[in-house]
């Protein structure tokens, strides 16, 4: 069970959280002008990273806030936590396994 | 006028007051229901200094902005629940006439962004005290409740077994914890706690 | 035969406390402090079981958790456990144990014929033999499992209960041998919160089984006692004995299994049997010690053949001589200590057979000076003895140890102690993704790198000397505490002096040659529990397997409940030799939790029976119970299903309840519906985006039905939302979706529309909801309120007001899920029971009838109202439901763009229709498949299925709703429902609204 640092409540057990999938998937600003392919991409296409992955979590049994973390998908190390809307931090280790 | 005797707590049918007894020496845990607390859910932007000031003057004390902490006056207790969310808990029943806490806070927040919602009936409170109270809670909660980490006055939202709770350590003496639980889950939680407390010896005390 | 192998004194058993126990029905005696294994050995019993595949007689092989052979069934009936290690079971008065995997008895086992047939059962035997015909595998499997089997499951309900708990600490120390005790001491001296875990009943680790060890000039166990006493006195230190760290998971989360009452004869009922600890440790120190490795030689599996260290432990800790006449077979110096101790205790040492040509080292020298018969450069090439080793054959090895030279000699014995070196117990380290490497000097895998906040100390780290264990332990404990943030210095004490002898020097021997080629005559066992031999490994390689993971799966080596603790490294060595590759290249198989088996009961804890899952109850639940309601689970909620009167079954009760609503008055507890308070200046804008229809113009005091889609365009939820004020709405959700809807909306508010001024608060549980439905609803409600104007003009259909009902503050919504005039009364939940009772009392004159979910479903189906989750399954759009009327064409909303995707516009999507059976008496089963034409036999192309189906009392016939391909355009056509019982039911597709399509009734 992961230990997730909620940016608001502090470190809490994974069982308090809901997973929200990949972060930084922006809803197209004008869905009507978005092509079928781009819309399908927005709905369904996600990366499957071996390395640092940016993902969303929600502190369901806590402050109910959504936030982002950078997690290494091999070691499960949580390398950064940041608020929704903030840009993803940069890592040199992205390709390192 | 509302007939208060008509109210029923979610644990009333378990007859807890009837089963209550004086705490014996060997009992590791004592539990009671503390029903009918007044609870107001408050949402306000903490950087809205005007709103925060208005709330402070309405409450008589400043809302706690440190995560997982509480602040209190003689008549009200404020829980930090999130970066823009608090609970204002009042110990007894709401006054039958005159402005109640929700109205007071709503007035203070007039024209400001936020929300004031009475959620008193949605929860009940279970008090747990005794030398094994911490051990009992740790059976179901992933929180670290060591006094160094979770001292007196702390509060936290988490889960206990399979239901969400708000936990408050009201006094290290005892120690004495209070758990707020949604009323539909209250019977499950109480029975779970009774079962988990069995190895320590449980005393039920009157509210 | 009464403990004639017990020494008159010494050991850690209590001779003043004798115990009676039974093994395979025979009454035996032992002492407090014994394990089942030591007590059996004290009575001269080595034969304890039969092997898994060949049913060969097997004896006690080890003295600990690594035991591959001595698995026994403990207890009887409901309190019975299979696969218990006799080497770890503490002896208690009245203990009953029996051998597993043998019939009719361990002495005479019919399946032992398998051993004779063994050359027809090579590795992969099951795969090769039972593959054809494939359909027969189920039958083969049954027979194979029956013949193999590893004990039997308990026959009744578990009479004990089990507990689970979370725990947190700065430093978790696994293993309370010298290194673990030292680490715990130095960590505790910094003020750290320490948990020390020991699988044994007492602390001390390997020291408990050694004689003559000194720490600081005094007996080692004095130091152990002092260390324990200091730890017990330390605040914030918890010592857990009889506790196994079984799994090391992500983020330093470690699972422990504590056995609280297994060693108590009549455990008090208030104590749990097992406790599963879920520990979050800032730092972990692994001081798990090492496990002795056997040698792989011909017929190395007979009872009486035992690890050398185990012989030593039985002697020193339990005062038991495992035999009278012993042979030691070793490739290292350390094993000589066993021969020395046995000789000192009066056991005749018939031979010490050492593969090393020149035995060196302190223990060897002691043995030689004591005059023990040492055969250097020799090996055991065979053994005899059916149920106990009787004789060994010894021959000289050639220079490189690959073959024997000269004639073999025979030596009689009743005990053969073997040692092939030691393997650090790196299981937990490996589970924590730590890396290990093969160390040539020590001939084993040692830790190389940790990946989590893990530290390793002592023999687990490859540091086998006692002095190294202590030095490393003290240093590691302090390092770990520091890493956990403890700043204060450990009150440093000088590390006490101790000897630093190890089992080295050694000569590595993976496979001991014999007189005949491998596989011809006799067996070289590698994995005793899974009955895997060296020949099996070589066959797998000949058949083309190269990866250690594949060889493991093909031969099943290391796949027993012992997970190959004694066999794996030998298997790797043999594979490496066969492939002629370095061991480091072959690598190891993955170590997986659990380290030793964990009972299912411990994982379940108290999540059983009524506490398995929360049962959510409404404020009026007690009334429903007293009224005799039968209940239905809706999510976690328990809702009244129907209220049968005497003699009524489901259909009669529901018919009565439904009729009451249509003719007079019904009442239903609707408290479970989700309720979300929505406040803020942008609340209407928010609803416009969340719901498919428009909300800006909804008047204050009015309600509107809304449909919510996921971004993929599929129906997610529906419900009625009321506008309570300019900036305040109250949304209702379906019972099962309340939490999901709140999360969905919070997600959009927090991640997409952060500029909106909207606050969401769940008020589901703040209110009890009492829903009155039927022609007399208004009449009754008007009698119960003095301040709410109920006339159709003042409170029309889809309107909302506030006032008091039964003198309790109430919100009243005139909305309907039944098609009848209906009022939903929301009162503070604490008053729910009182108001409900008042409604029932006042309603008597209208013969008010409480109704349950079943009647509610019939009533709504008569009106063609959908239930999300019944008519929808996450693949149904509003268009599919024929609900275009609620989908705005003028605005964007969540899911809108998806409705224009090409797949969503296909005419053959499954669409909602009403379904009337040609025979009005036939009620289709829900889920029934629908076809265009019925064929005599399946498969038949399916064009849809029934989502809801009831007998409708009001229509006097059955009705159903169904999703059918292209159904919206096919109303009036006939399709067929072929049922499981062979009937084929013709049905006609219709409009889904069966009753009062104009809605006159609900407008009243």
Coordinates of N, CA, C and O in Angstrom, one line a residue, chain C residues 5 41 226 275 295 308 340 511 570 599 628 678 724 748 777 806 916 964 973:
Chain C
X5 N 15.7 -40.4 23.8 CA 16.7 -39.6 23.2 C 16.9 -38.3 23.9 O 17.6 -37.4 23.4
X41 N 11.4 -36.2 18.1 CA 12.7 -36.7 18.1 C 13.2 -37.3 19.5 O 13.9 -38.3 19.5
X226 N 19.7 -9.8 28.8 CA 19.9 -8.4 29.2 C 19.3 -7.5 28.1 O 18.7 -6.5 28.4
X275 N -3.1 -12.3 14.7 CA -3.3 -10.9 14.4 C -2.4 -10.5 13.2 O -1.2 -10.8 13.2
X295 N 23.1 -30.9 1.1 CA 23.9 -31.4 -0.1 C 23.0 -32.3 -0.9 O 22.1 -33.0 -0.4
X308 N 22.7 -30.2 9.5 CA 23.6 -30.3 10.6 C 23.3 -29.3 11.7 O 23.3 -29.6 12.9
X340 N 31.1 -32.1 16.9 CA 31.8 -31.9 18.2 C 30.8 -31.9 19.3 O 31.0 -32.5 20.3
X511 N 26.3 -30.8 -6.8 CA 25.7 -32.1 -7.1 C 26.8 -33.1 -6.8 O 27.8 -33.1 -7.3
X570 N 20.7 -24.7 -4.4 CA 21.3 -25.9 -5.0 C 20.8 -26.1 -6.4 O 21.5 -26.5 -7.3
X599 N -2.7 -17.9 7.4 CA -4.1 -18.4 7.3 C -5.0 -17.4 6.7 O -4.9 -16.2 6.8
X628 N -42.0 -6.3 9.5 CA -41.9 -7.6 8.9 C -41.3 -7.5 7.5 O -41.5 -8.4 6.7
X678 N -25.8 22.3 -3.7 CA -25.0 23.0 -4.7 C -25.1 24.5 -4.5 O -26.3 25.0 -4.7
X724 N -33.4 25.9 -5.0 CA -33.9 26.4 -3.6 C -33.7 27.9 -3.6 O -34.3 28.6 -2.7
X748 N -14.7 17.9 -12.1 CA -14.7 18.9 -13.1 C -14.5 20.3 -12.4 O -13.9 21.1 -13.0
X777 N -52.6 11.3 -1.6 CA -51.4 11.8 -1.0 C -51.6 13.2 -0.5 O -51.2 13.6 0.5
X806 N -45.9 17.4 10.5 CA -45.9 16.8 11.9 C -45.1 17.6 12.8 O -44.4 17.1 13.6
X916 N -44.0 -6.6 -24.9 CA -45.2 -7.3 -24.4 C -45.2 -8.7 -24.9 O -45.2 -8.9 -26.2
X964 N -32.9 -3.4 -27.6 CA -33.0 -4.2 -28.8 C -32.3 -3.4 -29.9 O -32.5 -2.1 -30.0
X973 N -43.2 -4.7 -34.2 CA -42.7 -5.9 -34.7 C -42.5 -7.0 -33.6 O -42.4 -6.7 -32.5

